[in-house]
Short mmCIF file of C-alpha atoms and ligand atoms in Angstrom, two decimals:
data_model
loop_
_atom_site.label_atom_id
_atom_site.label_comp_id
_atom_site.label_asym_id
_atom_site.label_seq_id
_atom_site.Cartn_x
_atom_site.Cartn_y
_atom_site.Cartn_z
CA UNK A 1 161.93 -4.98 -211.27
CA UNK A 2 158.35 -5.28 -211.87
CA UNK A 3 158.20 -8.52 -213.74
CA UNK A 4 159.83 -10.64 -211.08
CA UNK A 5 157.28 -9.10 -207.53
CA UNK A 6 154.82 -12.47 -208.86
CA UNK A 7 157.63 -14.48 -208.21
CA UNK A 8 158.41 -16.48 -205.21
CA UNK A 9 160.15 -14.90 -202.63
CA UNK A 10 162.87 -17.92 -202.84
CA UNK A 11 162.86 -16.94 -207.08
CA UNK A 12 162.94 -13.49 -206.67
CA UNK A 13 165.84 -13.38 -204.03
CA UNK A 14 167.32 -16.35 -206.34
CA UNK A 15 167.01 -14.04 -209.30
CA UNK A 16 168.42 -10.79 -207.85
CA UNK A 17 171.74 -12.37 -206.78
CA UNK A 18 172.35 -13.75 -209.68
CA UNK A 19 171.31 -11.26 -212.55
CA UNK A 20 174.21 -10.25 -213.46
CA UNK A 21 175.57 -12.95 -214.52
CA UNK A 22 178.57 -12.30 -211.75
CA UNK A 23 177.04 -15.05 -209.07
CA UNK A 24 176.60 -18.47 -210.21
CA UNK A 25 174.66 -21.16 -209.10
CA UNK A 26 177.74 -23.18 -207.66
CA UNK A 27 179.06 -20.34 -206.43
CA UNK A 28 176.08 -19.39 -204.02
CA UNK A 29 177.02 -22.87 -203.01
CA UNK A 30 179.81 -22.16 -202.36
CA UNK A 31 179.10 -18.94 -200.07
CA UNK A 32 175.74 -20.64 -198.74
CA UNK A 33 175.38 -24.40 -199.23
CA UNK A 34 171.82 -24.27 -196.67
CA UNK A 35 170.39 -21.54 -198.22
CA UNK A 36 170.94 -23.04 -201.85
CA UNK A 37 169.74 -27.02 -201.03
CA UNK A 38 166.84 -25.23 -199.93
CA UNK A 39 166.38 -22.99 -202.43
CA UNK A 40 166.78 -26.07 -204.77
CA UNK A 41 164.77 -28.40 -202.33
CA UNK A 42 161.70 -25.55 -203.06
CA UNK A 43 162.54 -25.90 -206.88
CA UNK A 44 161.93 -29.04 -206.91
CA UNK A 45 158.33 -28.92 -205.30
CA UNK A 46 157.33 -26.92 -207.35
CA UNK A 47 158.56 -29.17 -210.56
CA UNK A 48 155.74 -32.28 -209.11
CA UNK A 49 158.74 -34.26 -207.89
CA UNK A 50 158.50 -36.20 -204.74
CA UNK A 51 158.95 -34.48 -200.98
CA UNK A 52 161.54 -37.54 -199.78
CA UNK A 53 163.56 -37.48 -203.16
CA UNK A 54 167.02 -36.06 -203.31
CA UNK A 55 168.18 -32.77 -203.47
CA UNK A 56 169.07 -31.81 -206.49
CA UNK A 57 170.30 -29.02 -208.75
CA UNK A 58 167.11 -27.50 -210.90
CA UNK A 59 168.35 -29.33 -214.12
CA UNK A 60 167.76 -31.93 -212.98
CA UNK A 61 164.15 -31.52 -211.82
CA UNK A 62 161.22 -33.27 -213.36
CA UNK A 63 158.61 -31.24 -216.10
CA UNK A 64 155.45 -31.80 -217.42
CA UNK A 65 153.60 -30.48 -221.00
CA UNK A 66 150.01 -31.79 -221.46
CA UNK A 67 150.81 -35.60 -220.90
CA UNK A 68 154.42 -35.54 -221.31
CA UNK A 69 156.26 -35.94 -218.36
CA UNK A 70 160.15 -35.25 -219.17
CA UNK A 71 162.86 -36.79 -216.43
CA UNK A 72 164.98 -32.89 -216.41
CA UNK A 73 165.04 -30.04 -217.81
CA UNK A 74 168.36 -30.09 -220.34
CA UNK A 75 166.48 -30.03 -223.95
CA UNK A 76 169.19 -31.28 -227.00
CA UNK A 77 168.59 -28.51 -229.52
CA UNK A 78 167.41 -29.22 -232.98
CA UNK A 79 170.70 -29.70 -235.22
CA UNK A 80 171.01 -29.64 -238.79
CA UNK A 81 172.95 -32.41 -239.75
CA UNK A 82 172.79 -32.59 -243.59
CA UNK A 83 172.62 -36.26 -243.78
CA UNK A 84 169.59 -37.42 -246.02
CA UNK A 85 168.92 -38.73 -249.12
CA UNK A 86 166.07 -37.12 -250.61
CA UNK A 87 164.27 -36.36 -247.17
CA UNK A 88 165.24 -39.45 -245.96
CA UNK A 89 166.51 -39.85 -242.70
CA UNK A 90 169.47 -42.83 -242.67
CA UNK A 91 171.43 -44.74 -240.35
CA UNK A 92 173.06 -41.86 -239.79
CA UNK A 93 170.38 -39.77 -238.07
CA UNK A 94 169.72 -43.93 -236.46
CA UNK A 95 172.86 -43.47 -234.58
CA UNK A 96 173.08 -39.96 -233.55
CA UNK A 97 169.67 -38.94 -232.34
CA UNK A 98 169.98 -42.72 -230.29
CA UNK A 99 173.32 -41.56 -228.75
CA UNK A 100 171.76 -37.99 -227.61
CA UNK A 101 168.88 -40.01 -226.15
CA UNK A 102 171.25 -41.75 -224.62
CA UNK A 103 173.42 -38.97 -223.13
CA UNK A 104 170.81 -37.96 -220.18
CA UNK A 105 168.67 -34.84 -221.81
CA UNK A 106 164.82 -35.42 -221.39
CA UNK A 107 164.21 -33.84 -224.40
CA UNK A 108 165.88 -34.82 -227.69
CA UNK A 109 164.73 -32.63 -230.85
CA UNK A 110 165.61 -33.69 -234.17
CA UNK A 111 166.78 -30.66 -236.97
CA UNK A 112 164.16 -29.19 -238.61
CA UNK A 113 162.68 -31.75 -240.71
CA UNK A 114 160.90 -30.33 -244.03
CA UNK A 115 157.33 -30.31 -245.64
CA UNK A 116 158.11 -30.83 -248.72
CA UNK A 117 161.12 -31.41 -251.10
CA UNK A 118 161.25 -27.65 -252.21
CA UNK A 119 160.33 -26.90 -248.62
CA UNK A 120 164.58 -28.71 -247.90
CA UNK A 121 166.93 -26.03 -246.93
CA UNK A 122 169.46 -28.25 -248.33
CA UNK A 123 169.49 -31.76 -250.48
CA UNK A 124 170.52 -32.97 -247.22
CA UNK A 125 167.71 -31.81 -245.34
CA UNK A 126 165.59 -34.74 -243.83
CA UNK A 127 161.68 -34.41 -244.19
CA UNK A 128 158.21 -36.00 -243.95
CA UNK A 129 156.53 -35.71 -246.40
CA UNK A 130 156.92 -39.22 -247.84
CA UNK A 131 156.11 -42.97 -246.40
CA UNK A 132 159.90 -43.71 -246.40
CA UNK A 133 160.23 -40.84 -244.36
CA UNK A 134 158.10 -41.68 -241.43
CA UNK A 135 158.94 -45.23 -241.54
CA UNK A 136 162.44 -44.58 -240.55
CA UNK A 137 161.68 -41.72 -238.03
CA UNK A 138 159.13 -44.33 -236.40
CA UNK A 139 162.35 -46.56 -236.04
CA UNK A 140 164.19 -44.09 -234.21
CA UNK A 141 161.23 -43.02 -231.85
CA UNK A 142 160.37 -47.29 -231.15
CA UNK A 143 164.73 -46.87 -229.91
CA UNK A 144 164.75 -44.00 -227.88
CA UNK A 145 161.52 -45.17 -226.31
CA UNK A 146 162.48 -48.98 -225.98
CA UNK A 147 165.70 -48.31 -224.24
CA UNK A 148 166.05 -45.13 -222.99
CA UNK A 149 163.58 -42.37 -221.12
CA UNK A 150 164.02 -39.38 -222.84
CA UNK A 151 161.34 -37.70 -225.04
CA UNK A 152 161.07 -36.96 -228.85
CA UNK A 153 159.70 -34.12 -230.40
CA UNK A 154 160.22 -33.60 -234.37
CA UNK A 155 160.74 -29.69 -235.11
CA UNK A 156 158.85 -29.38 -238.19
CA UNK A 157 159.16 -26.65 -241.06
CA UNK A 158 159.74 -24.77 -244.92
CA UNK A 159 163.08 -23.13 -245.68
CA UNK A 160 161.29 -19.92 -247.65
CA UNK A 161 163.77 -17.62 -249.23
CA UNK A 162 166.85 -20.04 -247.37
CA UNK A 163 165.95 -23.02 -249.23
CA UNK A 164 167.37 -24.23 -252.54
CA UNK A 165 171.26 -23.95 -250.22
CA UNK A 166 174.12 -26.15 -249.74
CA UNK A 167 174.70 -28.60 -246.72
CA UNK A 168 176.37 -26.93 -243.87
CA UNK A 169 179.86 -27.30 -244.30
CA UNK A 170 180.09 -26.29 -248.87
CA UNK A 171 178.62 -22.84 -247.32
CA UNK A 172 176.17 -22.81 -244.84
CA UNK A 173 173.23 -20.09 -246.95
CA UNK A 174 174.77 -20.90 -250.38
CA UNK A 175 172.81 -21.13 -253.95
CA UNK A 176 173.18 -24.67 -255.01
CA UNK A 177 175.76 -24.88 -257.89
CA UNK A 178 173.00 -26.79 -260.10
CA UNK A 179 169.19 -28.46 -259.36
CA UNK A 180 168.45 -25.07 -257.77
CA UNK A 181 164.36 -24.64 -256.74
CA UNK A 182 162.05 -22.29 -256.84
CA UNK A 183 161.43 -20.46 -253.44
CA UNK A 184 158.36 -18.78 -251.74
CA UNK A 185 158.71 -16.75 -248.58
CA UNK A 186 156.48 -13.48 -247.89
CA UNK A 187 157.60 -11.36 -250.36
CA UNK A 188 159.89 -11.86 -253.02
CA UNK A 189 163.47 -10.39 -251.39
CA UNK A 190 165.63 -12.48 -252.08
CA UNK A 191 167.90 -13.69 -248.84
CA UNK A 192 171.30 -12.20 -249.94
CA UNK A 193 172.08 -10.73 -253.36
CA UNK A 194 173.94 -14.39 -254.34
CA UNK A 195 170.81 -16.36 -253.08
CA UNK A 196 167.88 -16.47 -255.79
CA UNK A 197 164.85 -14.11 -255.76
CA UNK A 198 161.97 -15.32 -254.42
CA UNK A 199 158.40 -15.41 -255.32
CA UNK A 200 155.39 -13.75 -252.96
CA UNK A 201 153.51 -16.65 -251.60
CA UNK A 202 150.11 -16.29 -252.88
CA UNK A 203 147.24 -17.63 -251.38
CA UNK A 204 147.56 -21.06 -253.26
CA UNK A 205 151.13 -21.26 -252.53
CA UNK A 206 149.61 -20.42 -249.29
CA UNK A 207 147.03 -22.84 -248.46
CA UNK A 208 149.25 -25.93 -250.33
CA UNK A 209 152.25 -25.49 -247.77
CA UNK A 210 149.58 -25.25 -244.82
CA UNK A 211 148.34 -28.02 -245.83
CA UNK A 212 152.26 -29.77 -245.64
CA UNK A 213 152.42 -28.60 -242.69
CA UNK A 214 148.84 -30.36 -241.64
CA UNK A 215 150.25 -33.88 -243.11
CA UNK A 216 154.03 -33.76 -242.06
CA UNK A 217 152.69 -33.03 -237.66
CA UNK A 218 149.96 -36.88 -238.66
CA UNK A 219 153.46 -38.46 -240.00
CA UNK A 220 154.65 -37.86 -236.65
CA UNK A 221 152.18 -38.71 -234.91
CA UNK A 222 152.50 -42.38 -236.46
CA UNK A 223 155.71 -42.34 -236.09
CA UNK A 224 155.92 -41.83 -232.59
CA UNK A 225 156.96 -38.64 -231.62
CA UNK A 226 156.29 -36.93 -228.41
CA UNK A 227 155.94 -33.87 -228.88
CA UNK A 228 156.55 -31.42 -232.73
CA UNK A 229 157.39 -28.30 -232.66
CA UNK A 230 156.57 -25.57 -235.61
CA UNK A 231 159.74 -23.55 -237.03
CA UNK A 232 158.69 -19.93 -236.76
CA UNK A 233 162.52 -18.62 -236.43
CA UNK A 234 165.95 -17.74 -238.57
CA UNK A 235 164.50 -16.60 -241.55
CA UNK A 236 162.40 -19.67 -243.02
CA UNK A 237 159.16 -18.98 -244.80
CA UNK A 238 157.17 -18.45 -241.92
CA UNK A 239 159.76 -16.18 -239.77
CA UNK A 240 159.82 -13.95 -243.10
CA UNK A 241 155.90 -13.43 -242.63
CA UNK A 242 156.81 -12.47 -239.25
CA UNK A 243 159.68 -10.31 -239.69
CA UNK A 244 159.59 -6.94 -241.44
CA UNK A 245 162.70 -7.00 -242.91
CA UNK A 246 161.87 -9.90 -245.02
CA UNK A 247 157.58 -8.79 -245.44
CA UNK A 248 156.84 -5.75 -247.16
CA UNK A 249 152.96 -7.41 -248.35
CA UNK A 250 150.15 -4.95 -248.11
CA UNK A 251 147.53 -7.35 -248.00
CA UNK A 252 146.65 -8.51 -244.39
CA UNK A 253 149.01 -10.61 -244.08
CA UNK A 254 152.23 -7.97 -244.33
CA UNK A 255 152.32 -4.93 -242.49
CA UNK A 256 151.19 -4.84 -238.56
CA UNK A 257 152.43 -7.43 -236.45
CA UNK A 258 148.76 -8.43 -236.51
CA UNK A 259 149.21 -9.00 -239.86
CA UNK A 260 152.58 -10.72 -239.99
CA UNK A 261 151.36 -13.04 -237.45
CA UNK A 262 148.06 -14.36 -239.58
CA UNK A 263 149.60 -17.11 -241.72
CA UNK A 264 152.16 -18.44 -239.16
CA UNK A 265 149.14 -18.23 -236.58
CA UNK A 266 146.66 -20.14 -239.77
CA UNK A 267 149.75 -22.61 -239.66
CA UNK A 268 149.92 -22.93 -236.08
CA UNK A 269 146.28 -24.02 -235.23
CA UNK A 270 145.89 -26.33 -238.76
CA UNK A 271 148.08 -28.48 -237.00
CA UNK A 272 147.73 -28.06 -233.42
CA UNK A 273 144.28 -29.70 -234.54
CA UNK A 274 145.21 -32.44 -235.91
CA UNK A 275 148.23 -33.00 -233.54
CA UNK A 276 146.63 -35.40 -230.51
CA UNK A 277 145.05 -33.10 -227.38
CA UNK A 278 146.68 -35.33 -224.99
CA UNK A 279 150.44 -33.96 -226.94
CA UNK A 280 152.25 -30.85 -226.54
CA UNK A 281 153.31 -28.36 -229.40
CA UNK A 282 156.00 -25.64 -229.39
CA UNK A 283 156.57 -23.22 -231.88
CA UNK A 284 160.61 -21.91 -232.25
CA UNK A 285 160.35 -17.80 -232.49
CA UNK A 286 163.41 -15.02 -233.72
CA UNK A 287 163.22 -12.91 -229.93
CA UNK A 288 165.33 -10.03 -232.72
CA UNK A 289 166.07 -9.44 -235.71
CA UNK A 290 169.44 -7.70 -234.22
CA UNK A 291 168.28 -3.81 -236.29
CA UNK A 292 166.52 -2.01 -233.37
CA UNK A 293 163.66 -0.63 -235.36
CA UNK A 294 163.33 -1.73 -238.38
CA UNK A 295 162.90 -5.28 -237.12
CA UNK A 296 161.34 -7.56 -234.67
CA UNK A 297 162.16 -6.04 -230.74
CA UNK A 298 162.10 -8.25 -227.35
CA UNK A 299 158.92 -5.85 -227.00
CA UNK A 300 157.45 -7.32 -230.13
CA UNK A 301 158.18 -10.38 -229.63
CA UNK A 302 156.94 -10.90 -226.04
CA UNK A 303 153.38 -10.39 -228.10
CA UNK A 304 154.39 -13.21 -230.36
CA UNK A 305 154.78 -15.13 -228.31
CA UNK A 306 151.22 -14.69 -226.81
CA UNK A 307 149.72 -15.03 -230.64
CA UNK A 308 151.49 -18.19 -230.12
CA UNK A 309 150.24 -19.67 -226.54
CA UNK A 310 146.73 -18.28 -227.86
CA UNK A 311 146.65 -20.76 -230.77
CA UNK A 312 148.05 -23.50 -228.36
CA UNK A 313 151.41 -23.34 -228.55
CA UNK A 314 152.61 -25.43 -224.78
CA UNK A 315 156.29 -23.56 -224.59
CA UNK A 316 157.63 -21.05 -226.80
CA UNK A 317 161.40 -22.56 -227.54
CA UNK A 318 162.94 -18.76 -228.03
CA UNK A 319 166.50 -17.84 -229.87
CA UNK A 320 167.08 -14.95 -232.07
CA UNK A 321 168.34 -13.74 -235.40
CA UNK A 322 169.67 -15.34 -238.38
CA UNK A 323 166.27 -13.48 -240.07
CA UNK A 324 168.72 -10.91 -242.27
CA UNK A 325 172.26 -10.55 -243.42
CA UNK A 326 172.22 -7.35 -241.60
CA UNK A 327 172.11 -8.53 -238.22
CA UNK A 328 174.40 -6.99 -235.65
CA UNK A 329 173.78 -9.46 -232.99
CA UNK A 330 175.97 -9.54 -229.48
CA UNK A 331 176.91 -12.51 -227.95
CA UNK A 332 178.33 -13.79 -224.62
CA UNK A 333 176.93 -15.91 -222.24
CA UNK A 334 173.46 -16.66 -222.67
CA UNK A 335 173.12 -14.30 -224.81
CA UNK A 336 169.35 -14.85 -225.92
CA UNK A 337 168.75 -15.79 -222.39
CA UNK A 338 166.69 -12.47 -221.61
CA UNK A 339 164.77 -12.67 -223.99
CA UNK A 340 162.72 -15.57 -222.67
CA UNK A 341 163.43 -13.98 -219.47
CA UNK A 342 161.02 -11.23 -220.27
CA UNK A 343 157.97 -13.71 -222.29
CA UNK A 344 157.93 -16.13 -219.97
CA UNK A 345 158.09 -13.24 -216.34
CA UNK A 346 155.93 -11.05 -218.48
CA UNK A 347 153.65 -13.38 -219.83
CA UNK A 348 153.51 -16.89 -217.42
CA UNK A 349 154.04 -18.58 -220.47
CA UNK A 350 156.02 -21.10 -220.45
CA UNK A 351 159.74 -20.65 -221.93
CA UNK A 352 162.88 -22.36 -223.13
CA UNK A 353 166.03 -21.12 -223.25
CA UNK A 354 168.81 -21.62 -226.03
CA UNK A 355 172.20 -19.82 -227.06
CA UNK A 356 175.74 -20.82 -226.09
CA UNK A 357 174.45 -22.14 -222.37
CA UNK A 358 177.09 -24.52 -222.20
CA UNK A 359 177.57 -25.47 -218.20
CA UNK A 360 175.77 -26.89 -216.35
CA UNK A 361 176.23 -23.72 -213.99
CA UNK A 362 174.50 -22.18 -216.71
CA UNK A 363 171.33 -24.56 -217.19
CA UNK A 364 170.63 -23.96 -213.01
CA UNK A 365 171.71 -20.21 -212.95
CA UNK A 366 168.03 -20.09 -215.47
CA UNK A 367 165.91 -22.49 -214.14
CA UNK A 368 166.45 -21.33 -211.08
CA UNK A 369 166.07 -17.61 -211.43
CA UNK A 370 162.89 -18.04 -213.11
CA UNK A 371 164.24 -17.57 -216.37
CA UNK A 372 163.05 -20.00 -218.43
CA UNK A 373 161.12 -24.03 -218.11
CA UNK A 374 163.80 -25.54 -220.48
CA UNK A 375 167.10 -24.98 -221.22
CA UNK A 376 168.23 -26.59 -225.01
CA UNK A 377 172.11 -26.96 -225.73
CA UNK A 378 173.28 -27.32 -229.01
CA UNK A 379 176.82 -27.42 -229.83
CA UNK A 380 177.54 -28.58 -226.96
CA UNK A 381 175.40 -31.59 -227.95
CA UNK A 382 177.53 -32.32 -230.99
CA UNK A 383 181.11 -32.12 -229.68
CA UNK A 384 179.49 -34.63 -226.65
CA UNK A 385 176.13 -37.03 -227.02
CA UNK A 386 176.23 -38.19 -222.86
CA UNK A 387 177.21 -33.48 -222.33
CA UNK A 388 173.83 -34.29 -219.66
CA UNK A 389 175.62 -37.25 -218.15
CA UNK A 390 179.19 -36.05 -218.14
CA UNK A 391 177.83 -32.34 -216.52
CA UNK A 392 176.14 -34.38 -213.71
CA UNK A 393 178.89 -36.38 -213.06
CA UNK A 394 181.39 -32.91 -212.66
CA UNK A 395 179.10 -31.23 -210.07
CA UNK A 396 178.69 -33.52 -207.93
CA UNK A 397 175.03 -35.24 -208.57
CA UNK A 398 174.99 -39.11 -208.16
CA UNK A 399 171.22 -39.41 -209.23
CA UNK A 400 171.27 -39.16 -213.10
CA UNK A 401 170.50 -43.57 -214.18
CA UNK A 402 173.11 -44.34 -217.04
CA UNK A 403 171.93 -46.60 -219.52
CA UNK A 404 172.74 -49.88 -217.62
CA UNK A 405 175.69 -51.10 -219.65
CA UNK A 406 177.51 -48.18 -218.97
CA UNK A 407 177.64 -48.73 -215.20
CA UNK A 408 181.02 -49.18 -215.20
CA UNK A 409 181.99 -46.42 -216.79
CA UNK A 410 179.99 -44.21 -215.00
CA UNK A 411 181.60 -45.35 -211.76
CA UNK A 412 184.92 -44.83 -212.64
CA UNK A 413 183.63 -41.40 -214.58
CA UNK A 414 182.26 -40.40 -210.60
CA UNK A 415 185.71 -41.41 -209.18
CA UNK A 416 187.80 -39.69 -211.93
CA UNK A 417 184.69 -36.54 -210.82
CA UNK A 418 185.06 -37.06 -206.90
CA UNK A 419 188.69 -37.06 -206.79
CA UNK A 420 189.67 -33.98 -209.02
CA UNK A 421 186.34 -32.18 -206.82
CA UNK A 422 189.13 -32.92 -203.81
CA UNK A 423 192.20 -31.97 -205.36
CA UNK A 424 190.89 -28.53 -205.90
CA UNK A 425 189.02 -27.97 -202.67
CA UNK A 426 193.13 -28.21 -201.47
C1 FMN B 1 175.11 -26.89 -236.83
C2 FMN B 1 173.82 -26.37 -235.81
C3 FMN B 1 172.99 -26.57 -237.05
C4 FMN B 1 171.38 -26.33 -236.78
N1 FMN B 1 170.36 -26.45 -237.33
C5 FMN B 1 168.66 -25.87 -236.91
C6 FMN B 1 168.09 -26.46 -237.36
O1 FMN B 1 167.49 -27.69 -238.09
N2 FMN B 1 166.78 -25.38 -236.24
C7 FMN B 1 166.90 -24.88 -235.20
O2 FMN B 1 165.65 -24.38 -235.05
N3 FMN B 1 168.35 -24.33 -235.09
C8 FMN B 1 169.22 -25.34 -235.93
N4 FMN B 1 170.73 -24.23 -235.55
C9 FMN B 1 170.88 -23.26 -233.53
C10 FMN B 1 170.39 -24.22 -233.02
O3 FMN B 1 169.54 -25.04 -232.34
C11 FMN B 1 170.55 -23.83 -231.42
O4 FMN B 1 169.61 -22.97 -231.10
C12 FMN B 1 172.37 -22.73 -231.77
O5 FMN B 1 173.08 -23.33 -232.32
C13 FMN B 1 172.69 -22.08 -230.18
O6 FMN B 1 172.70 -23.11 -229.27
P1 FMN B 1 174.04 -23.09 -228.72
O7 FMN B 1 174.69 -21.71 -228.42
O8 FMN B 1 173.91 -24.17 -227.84
O9 FMN B 1 174.96 -23.78 -229.93
C14 FMN B 1 171.59 -25.09 -235.82
C15 FMN B 1 172.73 -24.72 -234.85
C16 FMN B 1 173.70 -26.16 -235.56
C17 FMN B 1 176.03 -25.24 -234.72
#
């Protein structure tokens, strides 16, 4: 309860009403439409929307990070496509991400984009380590900016001990049958008994990888990305330093959380130094190793968030797990959101929630209660590039702009949604 005492009374009330997850945003609308409209208006005004703008649910409120202005709070979560060739994005990426940028989300993430060929997870992963990669991403950024009002974020990472593995549908995290490459990680501990044993990164390895992260950040800027994210989650190289399940080093990069964070923070700071001051940068963390006190706990995640914020992170992308095969995650609707809630409301740092958020109602409840500033939606965007537009249509929002060539489709979708809502009322 103490965590929420500083919230505005409107948000405090809303958080109390919805905290059990039994009462949702649309459910509150049925119970007390006037109160909910006043709460939505409050949220919108806090977000900087003009006072005379029509009142809309929180997922459609604008959001600003440094000079990047987002039209709404929905994010296409990073999702590997395994369609790159020699690290180069292909037509697949142009069309896949182009479609999602047309689909209404305010911010579209690329999948993990790797800093070197040996930093790839699989042979199908894209990179930002050669001029042709920069050119291909630049073509995407030009399309997104010319034809849509979505912003584009490049997630940059290094695979560490989870590298040299198969593309997703041929056995996730399973080692390649041939053409493997040498792995590095915080310590010489394989991901699983099946995977190759990595070398514990030496200071030279670390210097080289830092320089590669910096070079990728510079390429991302030249390619026209609006934002970058450092991938420090899910057991990849930087995550392997942060988590005690993969870091048993006895030097200044192992042991205490401060030591385990030292190298990831060095990388973050080096990238931040070359990434333009007017563009935002985030970090994705695993807020829970799901192994109890033997790994990163949600308590520690608060400190991890503080440390990256101190190094210049504008927002923390709060994921969890995938750091050890021993994890026992507890799944459910919005199951990782409590970690985002905790970080945001204990530190005041901006957060993004992700994980099993699949309806507008979930997104609106999370945002209105102050459990996150942005909501990342992954798998629903694989099933439907136009997830935001379709959810808006379903909940009766008629203010979301569709691509102009699609307006006839929009009008029919709205008519059908209105008819369905009418039948539901009867
Ligand atoms: C096919 C697939 C690929 C993914 N690739 C990435 C990735 O490249 N980087 C990352 O941080 N998370 C990745 N994720 C995790 C998603 O970003 C997201 O956190 C996860 O799917 C939970 O959100 P959801 O329930 O909305 O799908 C991937 C997920 C899927 C399903």
